[in-house]
mmCIF file of C-alpha atoms and ligand atoms in Angstrom:
data_model
loop_
_atom_site.group_PDB
_atom_site.id
_atom_site.type_symbol
_atom_site.label_atom_id
_atom_site.label_comp_id
_atom_site.label_asym_id
_atom_site.label_seq_id
_atom_site.Cartn_x
_atom_site.Cartn_y
_atom_site.Cartn_z
ATOM 1 C CA UNK X 81 0.000 0.000 0.000
ATOM 2 C CA UNK X 82 1.167 3.507 -0.799
ATOM 3 C CA UNK X 83 -0.119 6.532 1.119
ATOM 4 C CA UNK X 84 0.586 10.099 -0.054
ATOM 5 C CA UNK X 85 -0.141 12.814 2.501
ATOM 6 C CA UNK X 86 -0.597 16.387 1.257
ATOM 7 C CA UNK X 87 -0.017 19.028 3.918
ATOM 8 C CA UNK X 88 1.090 22.584 4.616
ATOM 9 C CA UNK X 89 2.759 21.425 7.847
ATOM 10 C CA UNK X 90 4.904 18.403 6.974
ATOM 11 C CA UNK X 91 6.873 18.613 10.228
ATOM 12 C CA UNK X 92 3.740 17.679 12.157
ATOM 13 C CA UNK X 93 4.018 14.269 10.486
ATOM 14 C CA UNK X 94 7.722 13.676 11.210
ATOM 15 C CA UNK X 95 7.064 11.703 14.364
ATOM 16 C CA UNK X 96 4.029 9.456 14.049
ATOM 17 C CA UNK X 97 5.305 7.096 11.354
ATOM 18 C CA UNK X 98 8.883 6.728 12.610
ATOM 19 C CA UNK X 99 8.258 4.224 15.411
ATOM 20 C CA UNK X 100 6.837 0.871 16.294
ATOM 21 C CA UNK X 101 4.253 -0.750 14.026
ATOM 22 C CA UNK X 102 4.278 1.949 11.347
ATOM 23 C CA UNK X 103 8.071 1.922 11.219
ATOM 24 C CA UNK X 104 8.091 -1.851 10.866
ATOM 25 C CA UNK X 105 5.448 -1.821 8.129
ATOM 26 C CA UNK X 106 7.603 0.548 6.084
ATOM 27 C CA UNK X 107 10.815 -1.387 6.749
ATOM 28 C CA UNK X 108 9.133 -4.587 5.618
ATOM 29 C CA UNK X 109 8.053 -2.865 2.414
ATOM 30 C CA UNK X 110 4.393 -3.462 3.227
ATOM 31 C CA UNK X 111 3.568 0.215 3.087
ATOM 32 C CA UNK X 112 5.133 3.416 1.783
ATOM 33 C CA UNK X 113 4.225 6.769 3.317
ATOM 34 C CA UNK X 114 5.116 9.892 1.321
ATOM 35 C CA UNK X 115 4.653 13.369 2.791
ATOM 36 C CA UNK X 116 4.298 16.264 0.326
ATOM 37 C CA UNK X 117 4.468 19.952 1.184
ATOM 38 C CA UNK X 118 1.642 21.668 -0.706
ATOM 39 C CA UNK X 119 3.592 24.943 -0.594
ATOM 40 C CA UNK X 120 6.275 23.472 -2.879
ATOM 41 C CA UNK X 121 3.687 23.391 -5.676
ATOM 42 C CA UNK X 122 2.469 26.983 -5.398
ATOM 43 C CA UNK X 123 3.192 29.100 -8.476
ATOM 44 C CA UNK X 124 2.385 32.336 -6.570
ATOM 45 C CA UNK X 125 5.250 34.777 -6.072
ATOM 46 C CA UNK X 126 5.408 34.313 -2.311
ATOM 47 C CA UNK X 127 4.387 30.680 -2.619
ATOM 48 C CA UNK X 128 1.049 31.546 -1.053
ATOM 49 C CA UNK X 129 -1.299 28.650 -0.502
ATOM 50 C CA UNK X 130 -4.331 30.466 0.906
ATOM 51 C CA UNK X 131 -6.468 33.524 0.291
ATOM 52 C CA UNK X 132 -9.452 35.454 1.650
ATOM 53 C CA UNK X 133 -12.845 33.870 1.119
ATOM 54 C CA UNK X 134 -15.260 35.262 -1.435
ATOM 55 C CA UNK X 135 -18.213 36.906 0.236
ATOM 56 C CA UNK X 136 -16.103 38.009 3.184
ATOM 57 C CA UNK X 137 -15.692 36.557 6.641
ATOM 58 C CA UNK X 138 -12.870 35.581 8.931
ATOM 59 C CA UNK X 139 -10.435 32.839 8.036
ATOM 60 C CA UNK X 140 -8.314 31.965 5.038
ATOM 61 C CA UNK X 141 -9.158 29.330 2.460
ATOM 62 C CA UNK X 142 -6.595 27.021 0.841
ATOM 63 C CA UNK X 143 -6.330 27.768 -2.875
ATOM 64 C CA UNK X 144 -6.890 25.271 -5.686
ATOM 65 C CA UNK X 145 -3.739 25.693 -7.795
ATOM 66 C CA UNK X 146 -1.014 24.035 -5.672
ATOM 67 C CA UNK X 147 -3.350 21.216 -4.632
ATOM 68 C CA UNK X 148 -4.444 20.658 -8.243
ATOM 69 C CA UNK X 149 -0.836 20.542 -9.480
ATOM 70 C CA UNK X 150 0.253 18.144 -6.761
ATOM 71 C CA UNK X 151 -2.729 15.787 -7.115
ATOM 72 C CA UNK X 152 -2.506 15.885 -10.922
ATOM 73 C CA UNK X 153 1.190 14.989 -10.775
ATOM 74 C CA UNK X 154 0.551 12.073 -8.400
ATOM 75 C CA UNK X 155 -2.364 10.799 -10.506
ATOM 76 C CA UNK X 156 -0.146 10.847 -13.608
ATOM 77 C CA UNK X 157 2.260 8.509 -11.816
ATOM 78 C CA UNK X 158 -0.205 5.885 -10.581
ATOM 79 C CA UNK X 159 -3.897 5.206 -10.141
ATOM 80 C CA UNK X 160 -5.386 6.125 -6.769
ATOM 81 C CA UNK X 161 -8.219 4.174 -5.154
ATOM 82 C CA UNK X 162 -9.283 7.064 -2.942
ATOM 83 C CA UNK X 163 -8.413 10.738 -2.544
ATOM 84 C CA UNK X 164 -9.486 11.511 0.987
ATOM 85 C CA UNK X 165 -9.983 14.942 2.527
ATOM 86 C CA UNK X 166 -9.636 15.081 6.312
ATOM 87 C CA UNK X 167 -12.287 17.437 7.601
ATOM 88 C CA UNK X 168 -14.493 17.733 10.684
ATOM 89 C CA UNK X 169 -17.577 17.692 8.420
ATOM 90 C CA UNK X 170 -16.642 14.360 6.817
ATOM 91 C CA UNK X 171 -18.097 10.913 7.610
ATOM 92 C CA UNK X 172 -17.009 9.816 11.071
ATOM 93 C CA UNK X 173 -14.181 7.240 10.966
ATOM 94 C CA UNK X 174 -14.979 3.789 12.318
ATOM 95 C CA UNK X 175 -13.383 0.338 12.263
ATOM 96 C CA UNK X 176 -15.408 -0.741 9.239
ATOM 97 C CA UNK X 177 -14.019 2.138 7.160
ATOM 98 C CA UNK X 178 -10.510 1.324 8.405
ATOM 99 C CA UNK X 179 -10.905 -2.311 7.322
ATOM 100 C CA UNK X 180 -12.057 -1.174 3.868
ATOM 101 C CA UNK X 181 -9.238 1.341 3.443
ATOM 102 C CA UNK X 182 -6.602 -1.176 4.566
ATOM 103 C CA UNK X 183 -7.363 -3.186 1.383
ATOM 104 C CA UNK X 184 -6.561 -0.294 -0.974
ATOM 105 C CA UNK X 185 -3.422 -0.073 -3.066
ATOM 106 C CA UNK X 186 -2.828 3.700 -3.312
ATOM 107 C CA UNK X 187 -4.517 6.471 -1.376
ATOM 108 C CA UNK X 188 -4.037 10.222 -1.014
ATOM 109 C CA UNK X 189 -4.810 12.030 2.249
ATOM 110 C CA UNK X 190 -5.319 15.787 1.929
ATOM 111 C CA UNK X 191 -4.965 17.751 5.164
ATOM 112 C CA UNK X 192 -7.012 20.938 5.466
ATOM 113 C CA UNK X 193 -6.113 24.064 7.414
ATOM 114 C CA UNK X 194 -7.630 27.441 8.300
ATOM 115 C CA UNK X 195 -11.193 27.423 6.953
ATOM 116 C CA UNK X 196 -10.339 24.451 4.784
ATOM 117 C CA UNK X 197 -9.896 24.097 1.044
ATOM 118 C CA UNK X 198 -11.762 25.804 -1.795
ATOM 119 C CA UNK X 199 -14.959 23.789 -2.325
ATOM 120 C CA UNK X 200 -13.958 23.097 -5.941
ATOM 121 C CA UNK X 201 -11.062 20.940 -4.703
ATOM 122 C CA UNK X 202 -13.607 18.828 -2.862
ATOM 123 C CA UNK X 203 -15.968 18.737 -5.838
ATOM 124 C CA UNK X 204 -13.385 17.772 -8.462
ATOM 125 C CA UNK X 205 -10.658 15.753 -6.751
ATOM 126 C CA UNK X 206 -11.910 14.287 -3.506
ATOM 127 C CA UNK X 207 -13.554 10.836 -3.467
ATOM 128 C CA UNK X 208 -14.188 10.593 0.253
ATOM 129 C CA UNK X 209 -14.246 12.930 3.269
ATOM 130 C CA UNK X 210 -13.378 11.674 6.737
ATOM 131 C CA UNK X 211 -13.598 13.137 10.244
ATOM 132 C CA UNK X 212 -12.024 11.388 13.232
ATOM 133 C CA UNK X 213 -14.626 12.590 15.741
ATOM 134 C CA UNK X 214 -16.919 15.320 16.891
ATOM 135 C CA UNK X 215 -14.391 17.953 17.945
ATOM 136 C CA UNK X 216 -12.297 20.409 15.965
ATOM 137 C CA UNK X 217 -8.552 20.038 15.399
ATOM 138 C CA UNK X 218 -6.445 22.914 14.120
ATOM 139 C CA UNK X 219 -5.632 20.953 10.988
ATOM 140 C CA UNK X 220 -6.030 17.607 9.288
ATOM 141 C CA UNK X 221 -2.490 16.375 10.020
ATOM 142 C CA UNK X 222 -3.151 14.675 13.342
ATOM 143 C CA UNK X 223 -6.306 13.181 11.862
ATOM 144 C CA UNK X 224 -4.260 11.865 8.915
ATOM 145 C CA UNK X 225 -1.825 10.256 11.361
ATOM 146 C CA UNK X 226 -4.763 8.585 13.117
ATOM 147 C CA UNK X 227 -6.166 7.266 9.827
ATOM 148 C CA UNK X 228 -2.775 5.936 8.708
ATOM 149 C CA UNK X 229 -2.136 4.192 12.022
ATOM 150 C CA UNK X 230 -5.601 2.658 12.121
ATOM 151 C CA UNK X 231 -5.416 1.255 8.579
ATOM 152 C CA UNK X 232 -1.761 0.239 8.233
ATOM 153 C CA UNK X 233 -1.869 -1.991 11.290
ATOM 154 C CA UNK X 234 -4.638 -3.994 9.588
ATOM 155 C CA UNK X 235 -2.576 -4.857 6.503
ATOM 156 C CA UNK X 236 -1.617 -8.549 6.610
ATOM 157 C CA UNK X 237 2.000 -8.997 7.707
ATOM 158 C CA UNK X 238 2.206 -5.772 9.693
ATOM 159 C CA UNK X 239 1.253 -7.193 13.053
ATOM 160 C CA UNK X 240 2.445 -10.390 14.683
ATOM 161 C CA UNK X 241 0.356 -12.697 16.884
ATOM 162 C CA UNK X 242 1.043 -10.672 19.976
ATOM 163 C CA UNK X 243 -0.417 -7.521 18.492
ATOM 164 C CA UNK X 244 -3.099 -9.269 16.452
ATOM 165 C CA UNK X 245 -5.875 -7.015 15.241
ATOM 166 C CA UNK X 246 -8.359 -9.840 15.702
ATOM 167 C CA UNK X 247 -8.729 -9.253 19.430
ATOM 168 C CA UNK X 248 -9.069 -5.477 19.220
ATOM 169 C CA UNK X 249 -11.929 -3.556 20.687
ATOM 170 C CA UNK X 250 -14.466 -2.953 17.899
ATOM 171 C CA UNK X 251 -13.240 -5.684 15.552
ATOM 172 C CA UNK X 252 -16.247 -7.753 16.641
ATOM 173 C CA UNK X 253 -18.319 -4.747 17.730
ATOM 174 C CA UNK X 254 -17.386 -5.370 21.361
ATOM 175 C CA UNK X 255 -15.048 -3.464 23.645
ATOM 176 C CA UNK X 256 -12.026 -5.460 24.810
ATOM 177 C CA UNK X 257 -12.165 -7.240 28.208
ATOM 178 C CA UNK X 258 -9.731 -6.355 31.034
ATOM 179 C CA UNK X 259 -6.207 -7.782 30.856
ATOM 180 C CA UNK X 260 -3.654 -8.506 33.588
ATOM 181 C CA UNK X 261 0.007 -9.470 33.759
ATOM 182 C CA UNK X 262 2.479 -10.456 36.474
ATOM 183 C CA UNK X 263 2.594 -10.180 39.378
ATOM 184 C CA UNK X 264 -0.701 -11.885 40.217
ATOM 185 C CA UNK X 265 -0.777 -9.901 43.435
ATOM 186 C CA UNK X 266 0.509 -6.349 43.799
ATOM 187 C CA UNK X 267 0.043 -4.331 47.001
ATOM 188 C CA UNK X 268 -2.782 -6.699 47.860
ATOM 189 C CA UNK X 269 -4.540 -6.121 44.513
ATOM 190 C CA UNK X 270 -5.372 -9.505 43.025
ATOM 191 C CA UNK X 271 -6.667 -10.659 39.682
ATOM 192 C CA UNK X 272 -9.752 -12.717 38.752
ATOM 193 C CA UNK X 273 -9.167 -16.357 39.833
ATOM 194 C CA UNK X 274 -10.419 -17.729 36.517
ATOM 195 C CA UNK X 275 -7.352 -16.336 34.723
ATOM 196 C CA UNK X 276 -5.129 -18.580 36.888
ATOM 197 C CA UNK X 277 -7.347 -21.645 36.470
ATOM 198 C CA UNK X 278 -5.648 -22.924 33.323
ATOM 199 C CA UNK X 279 -9.131 -23.739 31.989
ATOM 200 C CA UNK X 280 -9.126 -22.191 28.523
ATOM 201 C CA UNK X 281 -12.869 -22.616 27.939
ATOM 202 C CA UNK X 282 -13.744 -20.896 31.197
ATOM 203 C CA UNK X 283 -11.252 -18.113 30.495
ATOM 204 C CA UNK X 284 -12.755 -17.418 27.066
ATOM 205 C CA UNK X 285 -16.242 -17.461 28.583
ATOM 206 C CA UNK X 286 -15.145 -14.931 31.221
ATOM 207 C CA UNK X 287 -13.529 -12.684 28.602
ATOM 208 C CA UNK X 288 -16.632 -12.711 26.438
ATOM 209 C CA UNK X 289 -18.938 -11.929 29.341
ATOM 210 C CA UNK X 290 -16.662 -9.087 30.502
ATOM 211 C CA UNK X 291 -16.559 -7.705 26.957
ATOM 212 C CA UNK X 292 -20.351 -7.757 26.709
ATOM 213 C CA UNK X 293 -20.729 -6.228 30.183
ATOM 214 C CA UNK X 294 -18.321 -3.388 29.378
ATOM 215 C CA UNK X 295 -19.924 -2.760 25.994
ATOM 216 C CA UNK X 296 -23.406 -2.663 27.553
ATOM 217 C CA UNK X 297 -22.226 -0.172 30.182
ATOM 218 C CA UNK X 298 -20.124 2.117 28.015
ATOM 219 C CA UNK X 299 -21.276 1.740 24.415
ATOM 220 C CA UNK X 300 -24.766 0.227 24.256
ATOM 221 C CA UNK X 301 -25.025 1.665 20.722
ATOM 222 C CA UNK X 302 -22.531 -0.998 19.557
ATOM 223 C CA UNK X 303 -24.894 -3.785 20.642
ATOM 224 C CA UNK X 304 -27.839 -2.397 18.698
ATOM 225 C CA UNK X 305 -27.635 -3.675 15.120
ATOM 226 C CA UNK X 306 -29.942 -0.907 13.877
ATOM 227 C CA UNK X 307 -27.510 1.681 15.185
ATOM 228 C CA UNK X 308 -24.245 0.532 13.618
ATOM 229 C CA UNK X 309 -22.245 3.408 12.285
ATOM 230 C CA UNK X 310 -21.149 2.455 8.795
HETATM 231 CL CL1 6GU F 452 -10.245 15.227 9.912
HETATM 232 N N1 6GU F 452 -9.837 17.687 10.762
HETATM 233 C C1 6GU F 452 -9.971 18.672 11.656
HETATM 234 N N2 6GU F 452 -9.424 19.865 11.413
HETATM 235 N N3 6GU F 452 -10.639 18.522 12.801
HETATM 236 C C2 6GU F 452 -11.174 17.332 13.029
HETATM 237 C C3 6GU F 452 -11.076 16.261 12.145
HETATM 238 C C4 6GU F 452 -10.383 16.475 10.997
HETATM 239 N N4 6GU F 452 -11.723 15.202 12.652
HETATM 240 C C5 6GU F 452 -12.207 15.615 13.811
HETATM 241 N N5 6GU F 452 -11.882 16.896 14.049
#
């Protein structure tokens, strides 16, 4: 999988892909992440990338030209499955969307800033718009990092058994049960006896019932099939 991220603030994305699972995925050649500075493609004299909005009002709008040139160049080099705009008014990201995106070959993530991009960019280039939740970030970069992390870890070969995606919260529409590790007693705080029983069937039964209990308490919406998001 190849992911191209288009941003005005490339330094914000220096850190998130350099460690752990995302680092390993790139080292293993399972995924390539390319960060592009939109400013490099501006033909304006001061390399401007934004302008005042027509009709007036506070806040700058990202202009079409540098984004068009960058996207057009990338599309001339390979076919893209999705060109995604990260925006708080997009569809809310969920595990189902992550599973779908993890199967794609090439995707572009466009990070918005200020008041966002000129609507014509959205109308003519963007195939999908994604939000990572109901709150406002100062730009799409951190959202892009979230999307990349959530999808790359699902690509076969990225995770080993220990970090298997199969037991994640949400993968089966349930929150994950509690986990414990050594020591079995710490400052008098014990752990559920069943986990020390060695009885695999009973342990699985306990985990499932804890998962259902936690989901019912915290996210009853996940248990209602009519209310599944996506
Ligand atoms: Cl994708 N962008 C911004 N700026 N804020 C957000 C978001 C995205 N998702 C939630 N809040």
